[in-house]
Amino acid sequence: MSERPKILVTQKIPADAYSLLHAIGEVEANMDEGVIWSPEELSRRAPGHDYLLCLLTDTIDARLLGACASASPRLKLVANMAVGYNNIDVEAATRQQIAVSNTPGILSDTTADLAFALLLATARRLPEAERFLRAGKFTGWGPLLFCGAEVHGSTLGIIGAGRIGQLMAKRASGFDMRVLYYNTKCLPADIEDAYQLTYGGLDELLSQSDFVSLHVPYASSTHHLIGERELALMKPSAILVNTARGPVVDEKALVRALQSGQIAGAGLDVFEHEPAVEPELLSMENVVLVPHIASASLKTRARMATMAAENIVAHVQGQRPPNQVNR
């Protein structure tokens, strides 16, 4: 009987995934909740495993992949528990004949929920108002007390109208919002009609939108997609929402735009140098900050973990992982 495959799980994940993995292999797992292994620790532990189940906060670079490919047993698959996989050097993995998989689709609705929640919270100044009340400063209703931006009937600009961007547009329809979108190419007419989307250029979208929501993957082409020039095109009353990836926005340029009143506010789930945040953002009342929780519902995270495990199970059984991203 052949030896059972060795599987390394780099961070504590929802429980359902472990039963799938234990059924097909020998599992070594980081069971300390909230603990992320350093690159050095990961480099020490990963070689000698057939499969690696990792998360977006793990750096799987060419050096690590090379060590894992030359070890015995050699690494066969990196299963990322995320839709994005910019934490993995996919080209290096492909050169080493290591498959890479992700967990697309299942977190789209949950992420769109959080993006719209950030839009509402920033527009209506909810965290600021709550802090005010909790501090005992509320002495009664006032006609100008925490007046915020109107959401219904306003214009939403969506940059990146993939699954999540389209679902953001679906939520906007309930608020009778006009929705513009910018993509590298136009969507099919039936999708535009279904989500009431109007295509436009990036500059046009930025200058016309009351809210700009980012839903692009991170790549060299989207690094600092929103920088000083783009922020200058936005309305002084506009709000930027980012649930995509932190480096899509030039964070220092965003700080300057917020400080100068070039734009009115921002709702951010991700940060350029995560987990570090530009210190100036932390003290701004017109910014809503949350710690990368777009997919953080119990149901979604459990399904993500299970899907990552299912990719490993498929490979062990001689099948192509259903969510493999490289050939």
Coordinates of C-alpha atoms in Angstrom, one line a residue:
M1 CA 0.0 0.0 0.0
S2 CA 1.4 3.4 -1.0
E3 CA 2.3 5.9 1.7
R4 CA -0.4 8.4 2.5
P5 CA 0.4 11.9 1.2
K6 CA 1.7 14.5 3.6
I7 CA -0.3 17.7 3.9
L8 CA 0.7 21.0 5.6
V9 CA -2.0 23.5 6.7
T10 CA -0.2 26.8 7.4
Q11 CA -2.9 28.5 9.6
K12 CA -5.9 27.5 11.7
I13 CA -8.9 27.1 9.4
P14 CA -12.6 26.1 9.9
A15 CA -13.0 22.6 11.2
D16 CA -14.9 20.9 8.3
A17 CA -11.8 21.0 6.0
Y18 CA -9.7 19.0 8.4
S19 CA -11.9 15.9 8.2
L20 CA -11.5 15.9 4.4
L21 CA -7.7 16.1 4.6
H22 CA -7.4 13.5 7.4
A23 CA -9.3 11.1 5.2
I24 CA -6.7 11.2 2.5
G25 CA -3.4 12.0 4.1
E26 CA -1.2 12.7 7.1
V27 CA -1.9 16.3 8.2
E28 CA 0.5 18.7 9.9
A29 CA -1.3 21.9 10.9
N30 CA -0.7 25.2 12.6
M31 CA -3.5 25.1 15.2
D32 CA -2.7 28.4 16.9
E33 CA -5.5 30.8 15.9
G34 CA -4.2 34.1 14.6
V35 CA -0.6 32.9 14.4
I36 CA 1.0 33.3 11.0
W37 CA 4.3 31.5 10.5
S38 CA 7.2 33.7 9.5
P39 CA 8.8 33.0 6.0
E40 CA 11.7 31.3 7.9
E41 CA 9.3 29.0 9.8
L42 CA 7.4 28.2 6.6
S43 CA 10.6 27.5 4.8
R44 CA 11.6 25.1 7.5
R45 CA 8.3 23.2 7.7
A46 CA 7.0 23.1 4.1
P47 CA 9.7 21.0 2.3
G48 CA 8.8 17.3 2.5
H49 CA 5.1 17.7 2.1
D50 CA 3.1 16.7 -1.0
Y51 CA 0.4 19.4 -0.5
L52 CA 0.3 22.8 1.0
L53 CA -2.9 24.5 2.1
C54 CA -2.1 28.2 2.6
L55 CA -3.7 31.6 2.9
L56 CA -3.3 35.0 1.4
T57 CA -1.0 36.1 4.2
D58 CA 1.5 33.3 3.5
T59 CA 4.3 34.2 1.0
I60 CA 4.9 31.3 -1.3
D61 CA 7.8 32.6 -3.3
A62 CA 10.2 31.0 -5.9
R63 CA 12.8 30.1 -3.2
L64 CA 10.3 28.2 -1.1
L65 CA 8.8 26.5 -4.1
G66 CA 12.2 25.4 -5.3
A67 CA 13.0 23.9 -1.9
C68 CA 9.7 22.1 -1.8
A69 CA 10.2 20.8 -5.4
S70 CA 13.6 19.3 -4.6
A71 CA 12.5 17.7 -1.3
S72 CA 11.2 14.2 -0.9
P73 CA 8.3 13.9 -1.3
R74 CA 8.1 16.8 -3.7
L75 CA 5.4 19.4 -3.5
K76 CA 2.6 18.7 -5.9
L77 CA -0.1 21.4 -5.2
V78 CA -0.4 24.7 -3.4
A79 CA -4.1 25.1 -2.4
N80 CA -4.7 28.8 -1.6
M81 CA -7.7 29.6 0.6
A82 CA -8.5 32.8 -1.2
V83 CA -9.8 33.9 -4.6
G84 CA -6.7 36.0 -5.2
Y85 CA -3.3 34.3 -5.4
N86 CA -0.8 37.1 -5.7
N87 CA 0.9 35.7 -2.6
I88 CA 2.1 32.8 -4.7
D89 CA 4.7 32.9 -7.5
V90 CA 2.6 31.1 -10.0
E91 CA 5.2 31.2 -12.7
A92 CA 7.8 29.6 -10.5
A93 CA 5.3 27.0 -9.4
T94 CA 4.5 26.2 -13.0
R95 CA 8.2 25.8 -13.9
Q96 CA 8.5 23.3 -11.0
Q97 CA 5.4 21.5 -12.2
I98 CA 3.5 22.4 -9.0
A99 CA -0.2 23.0 -9.4
V100 CA -1.8 26.1 -7.8
S101 CA -5.5 26.4 -6.9
N102 CA -7.8 29.0 -5.4
T103 CA -11.3 29.4 -4.0
P104 CA -13.3 31.5 -6.4
G105 CA -17.0 32.4 -6.5
I106 CA -18.1 31.4 -3.0
L107 CA -16.9 34.6 -1.4
S108 CA -18.4 37.0 -4.0
D109 CA -21.7 37.8 -2.3
T110 CA -20.1 38.1 1.1
T111 CA -17.4 40.5 -0.2
A112 CA -20.0 42.6 -2.1
D113 CA -22.0 42.8 1.2
L114 CA -19.0 44.2 3.0
A115 CA -18.1 46.6 0.2
F116 CA -21.6 48.1 0.3
A117 CA -21.5 48.2 4.1
L118 CA -18.3 50.3 3.9
L119 CA -20.0 52.6 1.4
L120 CA -23.0 53.1 3.7
A121 CA -20.9 53.4 6.9
T122 CA -18.6 56.0 5.3
A123 CA -21.4 58.0 3.6
R124 CA -23.6 58.1 6.7
R125 CA -20.6 58.5 9.2
L126 CA -21.7 55.6 11.3
P127 CA -18.5 54.7 13.1
E128 CA -17.9 58.4 13.9
A129 CA -21.5 58.8 15.2
E130 CA -21.2 55.6 17.3
R131 CA -18.0 56.8 18.9
F132 CA -19.6 60.1 19.6
L133 CA -22.6 58.4 21.4
R134 CA -20.4 55.9 23.3
A135 CA -18.3 58.8 24.6
G136 CA -21.4 60.3 26.2
K137 CA -21.4 63.4 23.9
F138 CA -25.0 62.9 22.6
T139 CA -27.2 65.5 24.3
G140 CA -30.2 65.4 21.8
W141 CA -31.2 65.6 18.2
G142 CA -29.8 68.4 16.1
P143 CA -30.5 69.4 12.5
L144 CA -26.9 69.2 11.5
L145 CA -25.8 66.4 13.7
F146 CA -23.7 63.9 11.7
C147 CA -25.2 64.8 8.3
G148 CA -23.6 62.6 5.7
A149 CA -23.8 61.9 2.0
E150 CA -26.9 60.8 0.2
V151 CA -26.6 57.2 -1.1
H152 CA -29.9 56.6 -2.8
G153 CA -30.1 58.1 -6.3
S154 CA -26.4 58.8 -6.4
T155 CA -23.8 57.5 -8.9
L156 CA -21.6 54.5 -8.1
G157 CA -18.5 53.8 -10.2
I158 CA -17.3 50.2 -10.2
I159 CA -13.7 49.6 -11.3
G160 CA -13.5 45.9 -12.2
A161 CA -16.9 44.5 -13.0
G162 CA -16.2 40.8 -12.5
R163 CA -18.3 38.6 -10.1
I164 CA -17.9 40.9 -7.1
G165 CA -18.3 44.1 -9.1
Q166 CA -21.5 42.8 -10.7
L167 CA -22.9 41.9 -7.3
M168 CA -22.0 45.3 -6.0
A169 CA -24.1 46.8 -8.8
K170 CA -27.0 44.4 -7.9
R171 CA -26.9 45.9 -4.4
A172 CA -26.8 49.4 -5.7
S173 CA -30.0 48.8 -7.7
G174 CA -31.9 48.6 -4.5
F175 CA -30.8 52.2 -3.8
D176 CA -31.8 53.4 -7.2
M177 CA -28.2 54.3 -8.0
R178 CA -26.8 55.0 -11.4
V179 CA -23.9 52.5 -11.9
L180 CA -20.9 53.2 -14.2
Y181 CA -18.3 50.6 -14.7
Y182 CA -14.7 50.4 -16.1
N183 CA -13.2 47.2 -17.2
T184 CA -10.4 46.3 -19.6
K185 CA -13.2 45.4 -22.0
C186 CA -17.0 45.9 -22.2
L187 CA -19.2 43.2 -20.7
P188 CA -21.8 41.4 -22.9
A189 CA -24.9 43.5 -23.4
D190 CA -27.1 40.9 -21.5
I191 CA -24.9 41.3 -18.3
E192 CA -24.9 45.1 -18.7
D193 CA -28.7 45.0 -18.9
A194 CA -29.1 42.5 -16.0
Y195 CA -27.1 44.7 -13.6
Q196 CA -28.0 48.1 -15.1
L197 CA -24.4 48.9 -15.9
T198 CA -23.1 51.7 -18.1
Y199 CA -19.6 51.3 -19.5
G200 CA -17.2 54.3 -19.5
G201 CA -13.5 55.2 -19.5
L202 CA -11.7 55.3 -16.2
D203 CA -11.3 59.1 -16.2
E204 CA -15.0 59.6 -17.0
L205 CA -16.0 57.2 -14.2
L206 CA -13.8 58.9 -11.6
S207 CA -15.1 62.4 -12.5
Q208 CA -18.8 61.5 -12.5
S209 CA -19.1 59.1 -9.5
D210 CA -20.2 59.9 -6.0
F211 CA -18.8 56.6 -4.8
V212 CA -15.9 54.7 -6.4
S213 CA -15.6 51.0 -5.5
L214 CA -12.6 48.9 -6.4
H215 CA -13.0 45.2 -7.5
V216 CA -9.9 44.4 -9.5
P217 CA -7.3 41.7 -8.9
Y218 CA -3.8 42.7 -7.9
A219 CA -1.2 42.6 -10.7
S220 CA 1.6 44.8 -12.0
S221 CA -1.0 46.4 -14.3
T222 CA -3.2 47.4 -11.3
H223 CA -0.5 48.5 -8.9
H224 CA -1.4 52.1 -7.8
L225 CA -4.3 52.1 -10.3
I226 CA -5.7 54.8 -8.1
G227 CA -3.0 57.4 -7.4
E228 CA -2.5 61.1 -7.3
R229 CA -3.8 61.8 -10.8
E230 CA -6.9 59.6 -10.4
L231 CA -7.8 61.0 -7.0
A232 CA -7.6 64.5 -8.4
L233 CA -10.2 63.6 -11.0
M234 CA -12.8 62.6 -8.3
K235 CA -15.4 64.9 -6.9
P236 CA -14.6 66.7 -3.6
S237 CA -17.7 65.0 -2.2
A238 CA -16.7 61.5 -3.5
I239 CA -16.0 58.5 -1.4
L240 CA -13.5 55.7 -2.3
V241 CA -14.2 52.1 -1.2
N242 CA -11.5 49.4 -1.5
T243 CA -12.2 45.7 -0.8
A244 CA -9.9 44.5 -3.6
R245 CA -6.2 44.6 -2.7
G246 CA -4.3 47.3 -0.8
P247 CA -1.6 48.1 -3.4
V248 CA -4.2 49.0 -6.0
V249 CA -4.3 52.3 -4.2
D250 CA -1.3 54.6 -3.6
E251 CA -2.0 54.9 0.1
K252 CA 0.2 58.0 0.6
A253 CA -1.5 59.8 -2.2
L254 CA -4.9 58.8 -0.6
V255 CA -3.8 60.3 2.7
R256 CA -2.9 63.6 1.0
A257 CA -6.2 63.6 -0.9
L258 CA -8.2 63.1 2.3
Q259 CA -6.2 65.6 4.2
S260 CA -6.6 68.3 1.6
G261 CA -10.3 67.7 1.0
Q262 CA -9.7 66.5 -2.5
I263 CA -12.1 63.7 -1.8
A264 CA -14.6 63.4 1.1
G265 CA -13.8 60.0 2.6
A266 CA -12.8 56.4 2.2
G267 CA -13.9 52.9 3.3
L268 CA -11.0 50.5 3.4
D269 CA -10.8 46.8 4.0
V270 CA -7.3 46.3 2.6
F271 CA -4.0 48.2 2.9
E272 CA -0.9 48.7 0.8
H273 CA 1.5 47.3 3.3
E274 CA -0.8 45.1 5.3
P275 CA -1.0 44.6 8.2
A276 CA 0.6 48.0 8.6
V277 CA -1.7 51.0 7.9
E278 CA -0.6 54.6 7.1
P279 CA -0.6 56.2 10.6
E280 CA -2.5 59.3 9.3
L281 CA -5.5 57.2 8.3
L282 CA -5.9 55.9 11.8
S283 CA -6.8 59.4 13.1
M284 CA -9.1 60.5 10.3
E285 CA -12.8 60.6 11.2
N286 CA -13.8 60.5 7.5
V287 CA -12.2 57.1 7.0
V288 CA -13.7 53.7 7.9
L289 CA -11.1 51.1 8.4
V290 CA -11.7 47.3 8.9
P291 CA -9.0 44.5 9.1
H292 CA -9.4 42.6 5.8
I293 CA -12.7 41.0 6.7
A294 CA -14.6 41.1 3.3
S295 CA -15.1 37.3 3.2
A296 CA -15.5 36.9 7.0
S297 CA -18.8 35.3 7.5
L298 CA -18.7 31.9 9.2
K299 CA -20.5 30.2 6.3
T300 CA -18.2 31.7 3.6
R301 CA -15.0 31.0 5.4
A302 CA -16.0 27.4 6.1
R303 CA -16.8 26.9 2.4
M304 CA -13.5 28.5 1.4
A305 CA -11.6 26.1 3.6
T306 CA -13.6 23.1 2.3
M307 CA -13.0 24.1 -1.3
A308 CA -9.3 24.4 -0.7
A309 CA -9.3 21.0 0.8
E310 CA -11.4 19.6 -2.1
N311 CA -8.8 20.8 -4.5
I312 CA -6.2 18.7 -2.7
V313 CA -8.6 15.7 -2.5
A314 CA -9.1 15.9 -6.3
H315 CA -5.4 15.9 -7.0
V316 CA -4.8 12.9 -4.6
Q317 CA -7.4 11.0 -6.5
G318 CA -5.7 11.7 -9.8
Q319 CA -8.1 14.4 -11.0
R320 CA -7.4 17.9 -12.1
P321 CA -8.2 20.2 -9.1
P322 CA -11.5 22.0 -10.0
N323 CA -10.0 25.4 -9.2
Q324 CA -6.5 25.0 -10.6
V325 CA -5.2 28.3 -12.0
N326 CA -2.0 27.1 -13.8
R327 CA -1.5 24.3 -16.3

